[in-house]
CSV table of C-alpha atoms in Angstrom, one decimal:
chain,number,residue,atom,x,y,z
A,300,MET,CA,25.1,13.4,-1.0
A,301,SER,CA,21.5,12.6,-1.4
A,302,GLY,CA,18.7,14.6,-2.7
A,303,GLY,CA,16.7,15.3,-5.8
A,304,ASP,CA,17.4,17.1,-9.0
A,305,PRO,CA,18.8,20.6,-8.3
A,306,GLN,CA,16.2,22.3,-10.3
A,307,GLN,CA,13.5,21.1,-8.0
A,308,THR,CA,14.6,22.5,-4.6
A,309,GLY,CA,13.6,26.1,-4.5
A,310,LYS,CA,12.4,27.3,-1.1
A,311,THR,CA,8.7,27.2,-1.9
A,312,ARG,CA,9.2,23.7,-3.2
A,313,MET,CA,10.9,22.7,0.0
A,314,ALA,CA,8.2,24.2,2.2
A,315,ALA,CA,5.5,22.5,0.1
A,316,MET,CA,7.2,19.2,0.5
A,317,THR,CA,7.5,19.6,4.2
A,318,MET,CA,3.8,20.4,4.5
A,319,LEU,CA,2.9,17.4,2.3
A,320,TRP,CA,5.0,15.2,4.6
A,321,THR,CA,3.4,16.6,7.6
A,322,VAL,CA,0.0,15.5,6.3
A,323,ILE,CA,1.3,12.1,5.2
A,324,ALA,CA,2.9,11.6,8.6
A,325,LEU,CA,-0.2,12.6,10.5
A,326,VAL,CA,-2.4,10.3,8.5
A,327,TYR,CA,0.0,7.4,8.4
A,328,LEU,CA,1.0,7.5,12.0
A,329,PHE,CA,-2.4,8.1,13.4
A,330,PRO,CA,-2.8,4.5,14.7
A,331,TYR,CA,0.6,4.9,16.5
A,332,THR,CA,-0.3,8.3,17.9
A,333,TRP,CA,-3.6,7.0,19.1
A,334,MET,CA,-1.8,4.1,20.8
A,335,VAL,CA,0.6,6.4,22.6
A,336,LEU,CA,-2.2,8.6,23.7
A,337,THR,CA,-4.2,5.7,25.0
A,338,ALA,CA,-1.3,4.8,27.2
A,339,PHE,CA,-1.9,8.0,29.1
A,340,ARG,CA,-5.7,7.7,29.2
A,341,GLN,CA,-7.9,6.3,31.9
A,342,PRO,CA,-9.9,3.3,30.8
A,343,VAL,CA,-13.1,5.4,30.8
A,344,ASP,CA,-11.7,7.8,28.3
A,345,THR,CA,-10.4,5.0,26.1
A,346,LEU,CA,-13.8,3.4,25.8
A,347,ALA,CA,-15.6,6.7,25.3
A,348,MET,CA,-13.1,7.6,22.5
A,349,ARG,CA,-12.7,11.0,23.9
A,350,PHE,CA,-10.1,13.1,22.1
A,351,VAL,CA,-9.6,15.5,24.9
A,352,PHE,CA,-8.8,13.9,28.2
A,353,THR,CA,-6.8,14.5,31.3
A,354,PRO,CA,-3.6,12.5,31.1
A,355,THR,CA,-2.9,10.1,33.8
A,356,LEU,CA,-0.1,7.7,34.7
A,357,ASP,CA,-2.4,5.1,36.0
A,358,GLY,CA,-1.6,2.6,33.3
A,359,PHE,CA,2.1,2.8,33.9
A,360,ARG,CA,1.5,2.5,37.6
A,361,THR,CA,-0.5,-0.7,37.0
A,362,ILE,CA,2.1,-2.4,34.9
A,363,PHE,CA,5.1,-1.5,37.0
A,364,ILE,CA,3.6,-2.1,40.4
A,365,ASP,CA,0.8,-4.6,40.0
A,366,SER,CA,2.6,-6.9,37.6
A,367,ASN,CA,6.1,-8.0,37.0
A,368,PHE,CA,6.9,-5.7,34.1
A,369,GLN,CA,10.4,-4.9,35.2
A,370,LEU,CA,11.3,-8.6,34.9
A,371,TYR,CA,9.8,-8.9,31.4
A,372,LEU,CA,11.6,-5.8,30.3
A,373,GLN,CA,14.8,-7.1,31.7
A,374,ASN,CA,14.3,-10.5,30.0
A,375,SER,CA,13.7,-8.8,26.7
A,376,LEU,CA,16.9,-6.8,27.0
A,377,LEU,CA,18.9,-9.8,28.1
A,378,THR,CA,17.8,-11.8,25.1
A,379,ALA,CA,17.9,-9.0,22.5
A,380,ILE,CA,21.3,-7.4,23.2
A,381,PRO,CA,23.5,-10.5,23.3
A,382,THR,CA,21.6,-12.0,20.3
A,383,THR,CA,22.2,-8.9,18.2
A,384,ILE,CA,25.9,-8.7,19.1
A,385,LEU,CA,26.4,-12.4,18.4
A,386,VAL,CA,24.5,-12.3,15.1
A,387,LEU,CA,26.5,-9.3,14.0
A,388,LEU,CA,29.8,-11.0,14.9
A,389,LEU,CA,28.8,-14.1,12.9
A,390,ALA,CA,27.0,-12.5,10.0
A,391,ALA,CA,29.4,-9.8,9.0
A,392,PRO,CA,32.3,-12.2,8.2
A,393,ALA,CA,29.8,-14.6,6.5
A,394,ALA,CA,28.5,-11.8,4.4
A,395,TYR,CA,32.0,-10.8,3.4
A,396,SER,CA,32.9,-14.3,2.4
A,397,LEU,CA,29.7,-14.7,0.5
A,398,ALA,CA,30.4,-11.6,-1.5
A,399,HIS,CA,33.9,-12.6,-2.4
A,400,LEU,CA,33.6,-16.3,-3.2
A,401,ASN,CA,33.6,-17.8,-6.7
A,402,LYS,CA,30.3,-18.5,-8.4
A,403,ARG,CA,29.5,-22.1,-7.7
A,404,SER,CA,29.8,-22.4,-4.0
A,405,LYS,CA,28.2,-18.9,-3.5
A,406,LEU,CA,24.9,-20.1,-4.9
A,407,PHE,CA,24.8,-23.1,-2.7
A,408,LEU,CA,25.8,-21.3,0.5
A,409,GLY,CA,23.4,-18.5,-0.2
A,410,SER,CA,20.5,-20.8,-0.6
A,411,VAL,CA,21.4,-22.5,2.6
A,412,LEU,CA,21.2,-19.2,4.4
A,413,VAL,CA,17.9,-18.3,2.8
A,414,ALA,CA,16.5,-21.8,3.7
A,415,ARG,CA,17.4,-21.1,7.3
A,416,MET,CA,15.4,-17.9,7.1
A,417,VAL,CA,12.4,-19.7,5.8
A,418,LEU,CA,12.4,-22.2,8.6
A,419,ALA,CA,13.0,-19.5,11.2
A,420,SER,CA,10.2,-17.2,10.4
A,421,PRO,CA,7.1,-19.2,11.5
A,422,SER,CA,8.8,-20.4,14.7
B,128,MET,CA,9.8,-34.0,10.7
B,129,ARG,CA,9.7,-37.6,12.0
B,130,ALA,CA,6.6,-36.7,13.9
B,131,SER,CA,4.8,-36.0,10.7
B,132,PHE,CA,4.8,-39.7,10.0
B,133,THR,CA,3.1,-40.6,13.2
B,134,ALA,CA,-0.4,-40.3,14.6
B,135,TRP,CA,0.7,-38.4,17.7
B,136,ILE,CA,-2.0,-36.7,19.6
B,137,PHE,CA,-1.0,-34.7,22.7
B,138,THR,CA,-3.8,-35.8,24.9
B,139,SER,CA,-3.2,-39.5,24.4
B,140,PRO,CA,0.2,-40.4,25.7
B,141,GLY,CA,2.1,-43.1,23.8
B,142,SER,CA,0.4,-42.4,20.6
B,143,GLU,CA,3.6,-40.8,19.4
B,144,ASN,CA,4.9,-44.2,18.6
B,145,ILE,CA,2.2,-45.2,16.2
B,146,TYR,CA,3.7,-44.8,12.7
B,147,VAL,CA,1.2,-44.2,10.0
B,148,GLY,CA,3.5,-43.7,7.2
B,149,LEU,CA,2.3,-41.2,4.7
B,150,GLU,CA,-1.3,-41.2,5.9
B,151,ASN,CA,-0.9,-37.8,7.5
B,152,TYR,CA,0.4,-36.3,4.3
B,153,SER,CA,-2.4,-37.7,2.2
B,154,ASP,CA,-5.0,-36.6,4.8
B,155,VAL,CA,-3.7,-33.1,5.0
B,156,LEU,CA,-3.0,-32.6,1.3
B,157,THR,CA,-6.6,-33.7,0.4
B,158,SER,CA,-8.3,-31.6,3.1
B,159,PRO,CA,-10.0,-28.5,1.7
B,160,GLU,CA,-9.0,-26.6,4.9
B,161,LEU,CA,-5.4,-26.8,3.9
B,162,TRP,CA,-5.9,-25.5,0.5
B,163,SER,CA,-8.2,-22.7,1.7
B,164,ALA,CA,-5.4,-21.8,4.1
B,165,VAL,CA,-2.9,-21.8,1.3
B,166,ARG,CA,-5.2,-19.6,-0.7
B,167,VAL,CA,-5.6,-17.1,2.1
B,168,THR,CA,-1.8,-17.1,2.8
B,169,LEU,CA,-0.9,-16.5,-0.9
B,170,ILE,CA,-3.5,-13.7,-1.3
B,171,TYR,CA,-2.4,-12.1,2.0
B,172,ALA,CA,1.3,-12.2,1.0
B,173,PHE,CA,0.8,-11.1,-2.5
B,174,ALA,CA,-1.6,-8.2,-1.8
B,175,SER,CA,0.5,-7.0,1.2
B,176,ILE,CA,3.7,-7.0,-0.9
B,177,CYS,CA,2.1,-5.3,-3.9
B,178,CYS,CA,0.6,-2.5,-1.8
B,179,GLY,CA,3.6,-2.2,0.5
B,180,LEU,CA,6.0,-2.0,-2.4
B,181,THR,CA,4.0,0.6,-4.3
B,182,LEU,CA,3.4,2.7,-1.3
B,183,GLY,CA,7.0,2.3,0.0
B,184,THR,CA,8.4,3.4,-3.4
B,185,ILE,CA,6.1,6.4,-3.5
B,186,PHE,CA,7.2,7.4,0.0
B,187,ALA,CA,10.9,6.8,-0.9
B,188,LEU,CA,10.6,9.0,-4.0
B,189,LEU,CA,8.9,11.7,-1.9
B,190,LEU,CA,11.7,11.4,0.7
B,191,ASP,CA,14.4,11.6,-1.9
B,192,THR,CA,14.1,15.3,-2.5
B,193,GLN,CA,15.3,18.0,-0.2
B,194,PHE,CA,13.0,19.7,2.2
B,195,TYR,CA,12.9,20.9,5.8
B,196,ALA,CA,13.0,18.3,8.6
B,197,ARG,CA,13.6,15.5,6.1
B,198,SER,CA,15.5,13.3,8.5
B,199,PHE,CA,12.8,13.8,11.1
B,200,PHE,CA,10.1,12.5,8.8
B,201,ARG,CA,12.3,9.6,7.7
B,202,SER,CA,12.8,8.6,11.3
B,203,ILE,CA,9.2,8.7,12.4
B,204,MET,CA,8.0,6.9,9.3
B,205,ILE,CA,10.1,3.9,10.5
B,206,ILE,CA,8.1,3.6,13.7
B,207,PRO,CA,5.4,1.2,12.5
B,208,MET,CA,8.0,-1.2,11.4
B,209,VAL,CA,9.6,-1.5,14.8
B,210,ILE,CA,6.5,-2.1,16.8
B,211,THR,CA,6.1,-5.8,17.8
B,212,PRO,CA,3.6,-7.5,15.5
B,213,SER,CA,1.7,-8.8,18.6
B,214,VAL,CA,1.1,-5.3,19.8
B,215,ILE,CA,0.0,-4.2,16.4
B,216,GLY,CA,-2.5,-7.2,16.2
B,217,ILE,CA,-4.0,-6.3,19.6
B,218,PHE,CA,-4.1,-2.6,18.9
B,219,TRP,CA,-5.7,-2.7,15.5
B,220,LYS,CA,-8.4,-4.8,17.0
B,221,LEU,CA,-9.3,-1.7,19.0
B,222,LEU,CA,-9.2,0.4,15.9
B,223,TYR,CA,-11.2,-2.0,13.8
B,224,GLU,CA,-14.0,-2.8,16.3
B,225,GLU,CA,-17.3,-2.2,14.7
B,226,ASP,CA,-19.3,-0.5,17.5
B,227,SER,CA,-16.7,1.5,19.4
B,228,GLY,CA,-13.6,1.2,17.3
B,229,VAL,CA,-11.5,4.2,16.6
B,230,PHE,CA,-11.9,4.1,12.9
B,231,ASN,CA,-15.7,3.7,13.0
B,232,THR,CA,-16.0,6.5,15.6
B,233,ALA,CA,-14.0,8.8,13.4
B,234,LEU,CA,-16.1,7.9,10.4
B,235,ARG,CA,-19.4,8.4,12.3
B,236,GLY,CA,-18.0,11.7,13.5
B,237,LEU,CA,-17.6,12.8,9.9
B,238,GLY,CA,-21.2,11.7,9.1
B,239,LEU,CA,-20.3,8.5,7.2
B,240,PRO,CA,-21.7,5.2,8.2
B,241,GLY,CA,-19.5,2.8,10.3
B,242,PHE,CA,-17.7,0.1,8.5
B,243,SER,CA,-17.7,-3.5,9.6
B,244,TRP,CA,-14.0,-4.1,9.2
B,245,LEU,CA,-13.9,-7.7,10.5
B,246,ASP,CA,-16.9,-9.3,8.9
B,247,LEU,CA,-16.8,-12.1,6.3
B,248,ALA,CA,-16.0,-9.9,3.3
B,249,MET,CA,-13.7,-7.4,4.9
B,250,ALA,CA,-11.6,-9.5,7.3
B,251,LEU,CA,-8.9,-10.4,4.8
B,252,PRO,CA,-8.5,-6.9,3.4
B,253,SER,CA,-8.4,-5.6,6.9
B,254,ILE,CA,-5.5,-7.8,7.9
B,255,ILE,CA,-3.8,-6.9,4.6
B,256,LEU,CA,-4.2,-3.2,5.5
B,257,MET,CA,-2.7,-3.8,8.9
B,258,ASP,CA,0.3,-5.6,7.4
B,259,VAL,CA,0.8,-3.0,4.7
B,260,TRP,CA,0.8,-0.3,7.5
B,261,GLN,CA,3.5,-2.1,9.2
B,262,THR,CA,5.7,-3.2,6.3
B,263,THR,CA,5.6,-0.1,4.0
B,264,PRO,CA,8.4,1.5,6.0
B,265,PHE,CA,10.6,-1.5,5.3
B,266,PHE,CA,10.0,-1.1,1.5
B,267,MET,CA,10.5,2.6,1.9
B,268,LEU,CA,13.9,2.2,3.6
B,269,VAL,CA,15.2,-0.3,1.0
B,270,ILE,CA,14.0,1.7,-2.0
B,271,LEU,CA,15.4,4.9,-0.4
B,272,ALA,CA,18.8,3.2,-0.1
B,273,GLY,CA,18.6,2.3,-3.8
B,274,LEU,CA,17.6,5.9,-4.7
B,275,GLN,CA,20.5,7.4,-2.8
B,276,VAL,CA,23.1,5.4,-4.8
B,277,LEU,CA,21.5,6.4,-8.1
B,278,ASP,CA,24.2,8.0,-10.1
B,279,ARG,CA,23.5,11.7,-10.3
B,280,ASN,CA,25.5,12.0,-13.5
B,281,THR,CA,23.2,9.7,-15.4
B,282,VAL,CA,20.2,11.7,-14.1
B,283,ASP,CA,21.8,15.0,-15.1
B,284,ALA,CA,22.7,13.7,-18.5
B,285,ALA,CA,19.2,12.6,-19.1
B,286,ARG,CA,17.8,15.9,-18.0
B,287,VAL,CA,20.2,17.7,-20.4
B,288,ASP,CA,18.9,15.4,-23.2
B,289,GLY,CA,15.4,16.7,-22.4
B,290,ALA,CA,13.9,13.8,-20.4
B,291,ALA,CA,10.7,14.6,-18.6
B,292,SER,CA,10.3,13.5,-15.0
B,293,LEU,CA,8.1,10.5,-15.9
B,294,GLN,CA,10.5,9.3,-18.6
B,295,LEU,CA,13.3,9.8,-16.1
B,296,PHE,CA,11.6,7.6,-13.6
B,297,ARG,CA,10.7,4.8,-16.1
B,298,TYR,CA,13.9,4.5,-18.0
B,299,ILE,CA,16.6,5.3,-15.4
B,300,THR,CA,15.3,5.2,-11.8
B,301,LEU,CA,13.0,2.1,-12.1
B,302,PRO,CA,15.5,-0.2,-13.7
B,303,HIS,CA,18.1,0.9,-11.1
B,304,LEU,CA,15.7,0.0,-8.3
B,305,VAL,CA,14.7,-3.5,-9.5
B,306,PRO,CA,17.4,-5.3,-7.5
B,307,TYR,CA,16.4,-3.4,-4.4
B,308,MET,CA,12.8,-4.2,-4.9
B,309,LEU,CA,13.6,-7.9,-5.4
B,310,ILE,CA,15.5,-8.0,-2.1
B,311,ALA,CA,12.8,-6.3,-0.2
B,312,THR,CA,10.1,-8.4,-1.8
B,313,SER,CA,12.0,-11.7,-1.1
B,314,PHE,CA,12.3,-10.9,2.6
B,315,ARG,CA,8.7,-9.8,2.9
B,316,ALA,CA,7.4,-12.8,1.0
B,317,ILE,CA,9.0,-15.2,3.3
B,318,ALA,CA,8.0,-13.3,6.4
B,319,ALA,CA,4.5,-12.6,5.2
B,320,MET,CA,3.8,-16.2,4.6
B,321,GLY,CA,4.9,-17.0,8.1
B,322,ASP,CA,3.0,-14.2,9.8
B,323,PHE,CA,1.2,-15.5,12.8
B,324,ASP,CA,0.8,-13.4,15.9
B,325,LYS,CA,-0.6,-10.3,14.1
B,326,ILE,CA,-3.4,-12.2,12.5
B,327,TRP,CA,-4.1,-14.5,15.4
B,328,LEU,CA,-4.5,-11.6,17.8
B,329,LEU,CA,-6.6,-9.6,15.5
B,330,THR,CA,-9.1,-12.3,14.1
B,331,GLY,CA,-8.0,-15.6,15.5
B,332,GLY,CA,-8.4,-17.0,12.0
B,333,GLY,CA,-11.1,-14.7,11.0
B,334,PRO,CA,-14.9,-15.2,10.8
B,335,GLY,CA,-15.0,-18.9,10.0
B,336,ASP,CA,-11.7,-19.4,8.3
B,337,LYS,CA,-11.5,-16.3,6.2
B,338,THR,CA,-8.2,-15.2,7.6
B,339,THR,CA,-6.7,-18.6,8.4
B,340,THR,CA,-3.3,-18.7,7.0
B,341,ILE,CA,-1.2,-21.8,6.9
B,342,THR,CA,0.6,-21.0,10.1
B,343,ILE,CA,-2.7,-20.3,11.9
B,344,PHE,CA,-4.1,-23.5,10.5
B,345,ALA,CA,-1.1,-25.4,11.8
B,346,TYR,CA,-1.6,-23.8,15.2
B,347,LYS,CA,-5.2,-24.6,15.4
B,348,THR,CA,-4.6,-28.2,14.4
B,349,GLY,CA,-1.8,-28.5,17.0
B,350,PHE,CA,-3.3,-26.7,19.9
B,351,SER,CA,-7.0,-27.0,19.5
B,352,ALA,CA,-7.2,-30.5,18.1
B,353,PHE,CA,-3.9,-31.5,19.7
B,354,ASP,CA,-3.1,-33.5,16.6
B,355,ILE,CA,0.7,-33.0,16.5
B,356,GLY,CA,1.2,-35.5,13.8
B,357,ARG,CA,-0.9,-33.5,11.4
B,358,THR,CA,0.6,-30.2,12.6
B,359,THR,CA,4.1,-31.2,11.8
B,360,THR,CA,2.9,-32.5,8.4
B,361,ILE,CA,1.4,-29.1,7.8
B,362,ALA,CA,4.6,-27.4,8.9
B,363,CYS,CA,6.7,-29.5,6.4
B,364,ILE,CA,4.3,-28.8,3.6
B,365,PHE,CA,4.4,-25.1,4.6
B,366,VAL,CA,8.2,-25.0,4.2
B,367,VAL,CA,7.9,-26.5,0.7
B,368,ILE,CA,5.2,-24.0,-0.3
B,369,VAL,CA,7.3,-21.1,0.9
B,370,LEU,CA,10.4,-22.2,-0.9
B,371,VAL,CA,8.4,-22.8,-4.1
B,372,ALA,CA,6.7,-19.5,-3.9
B,373,SER,CA,9.8,-17.5,-3.2
B,374,SER,CA,12.1,-19.3,-5.5
B,375,PRO,CA,11.4,-17.2,-8.6
B,376,LEU,CA,12.4,-14.1,-6.7
B,377,LEU,CA,15.5,-15.7,-5.2
B,378,ILE,CA,16.6,-17.2,-8.5
B,379,ARG,CA,16.3,-13.8,-10.1
B,380,LEU,CA,18.2,-12.2,-7.3
B,381,PHE,CA,21.0,-14.6,-7.4
B,382,ARG,CA,21.2,-14.4,-11.2
B,383,SER,CA,21.6,-10.7,-11.2
B,384,ALA,CA,24.1,-10.9,-8.4
B,385,LEU,CA,26.1,-13.5,-10.4
B,386,GLU,CA,26.0,-11.4,-13.5
B,387,ASP,CA,27.3,-8.4,-11.7
B,388,ARG,CA,30.3,-10.4,-10.6
B,389,GLY,CA,31.2,-11.3,-14.1
């Protein structure tokens, strides 16, 4: 079970925390919210930074009809899903063995794995 | 890596066979542009990790208590982490724009003067802010995982002994969280030093070379000057730098893991 000390979770405490988190989330996710709203805006509204606007699906229409978005989406899924599955299949047994080996070889193998991460990130 | 020993330039075919030995390395290592890029990269990674770790730990501590809609908030706070860095780079450009950017419009609406987010002085802090925004949820998740395995009995015992909340944090929670912080920091250090698309799409290397990290420097050398020999040299040096910079963390991590095992 997770959670804080029992003496801290009276009802007012919980409500106050929820309100605090609402504020935090509003501030922190403001860029993301703006991004989502912009997706439904007409370009005019975006440039004018209007907060109140009439939502439109023009943007979605443009990417799905005028450009090849379905293909890109499909490609992304086709690369991401098999990659994830394959990596999980390989990494889980590797992690298991790494956790149960004796000391000496573990350090070496662990460093090899980390070295691979270093090279992979910029590419 | 072999290419780093040649004078290969994309636009002149056949030049890939001219071996120049270590000349590329000496050229690159003595060029001030490289060291400026190294400086920018290290500042970027260090600042981003410090802020991300601090903010992430604060958020994790705030999430660790019980309150209404807790899992909802935890889920939505993860969102910035899962957005593609390229998208974030492009979008924060819109936010940061001086004349009609969202931030400045909001500031002007409140009566405050607009900020020039991407000028010479503010460009590096601005990309750091963007990266902190994206990676704080990562720190938050890892630290939250650490907090949730914290032994409640220890905490209760300390409370019974009369520990105040601050003492509790400093002597029990924080030491417990150190391995988690190390793991998160190691991952972020390696990734932050290799960050490319976010920064490239936001500033293209910044006004002048203010936000040119090593990877951007390598890209510019390779695709603007088409000097592949030097680019691969830079890439090799980059790997060395990353390993050197992250080795203290990793050694610490492995050592504590080895100690746990006996």
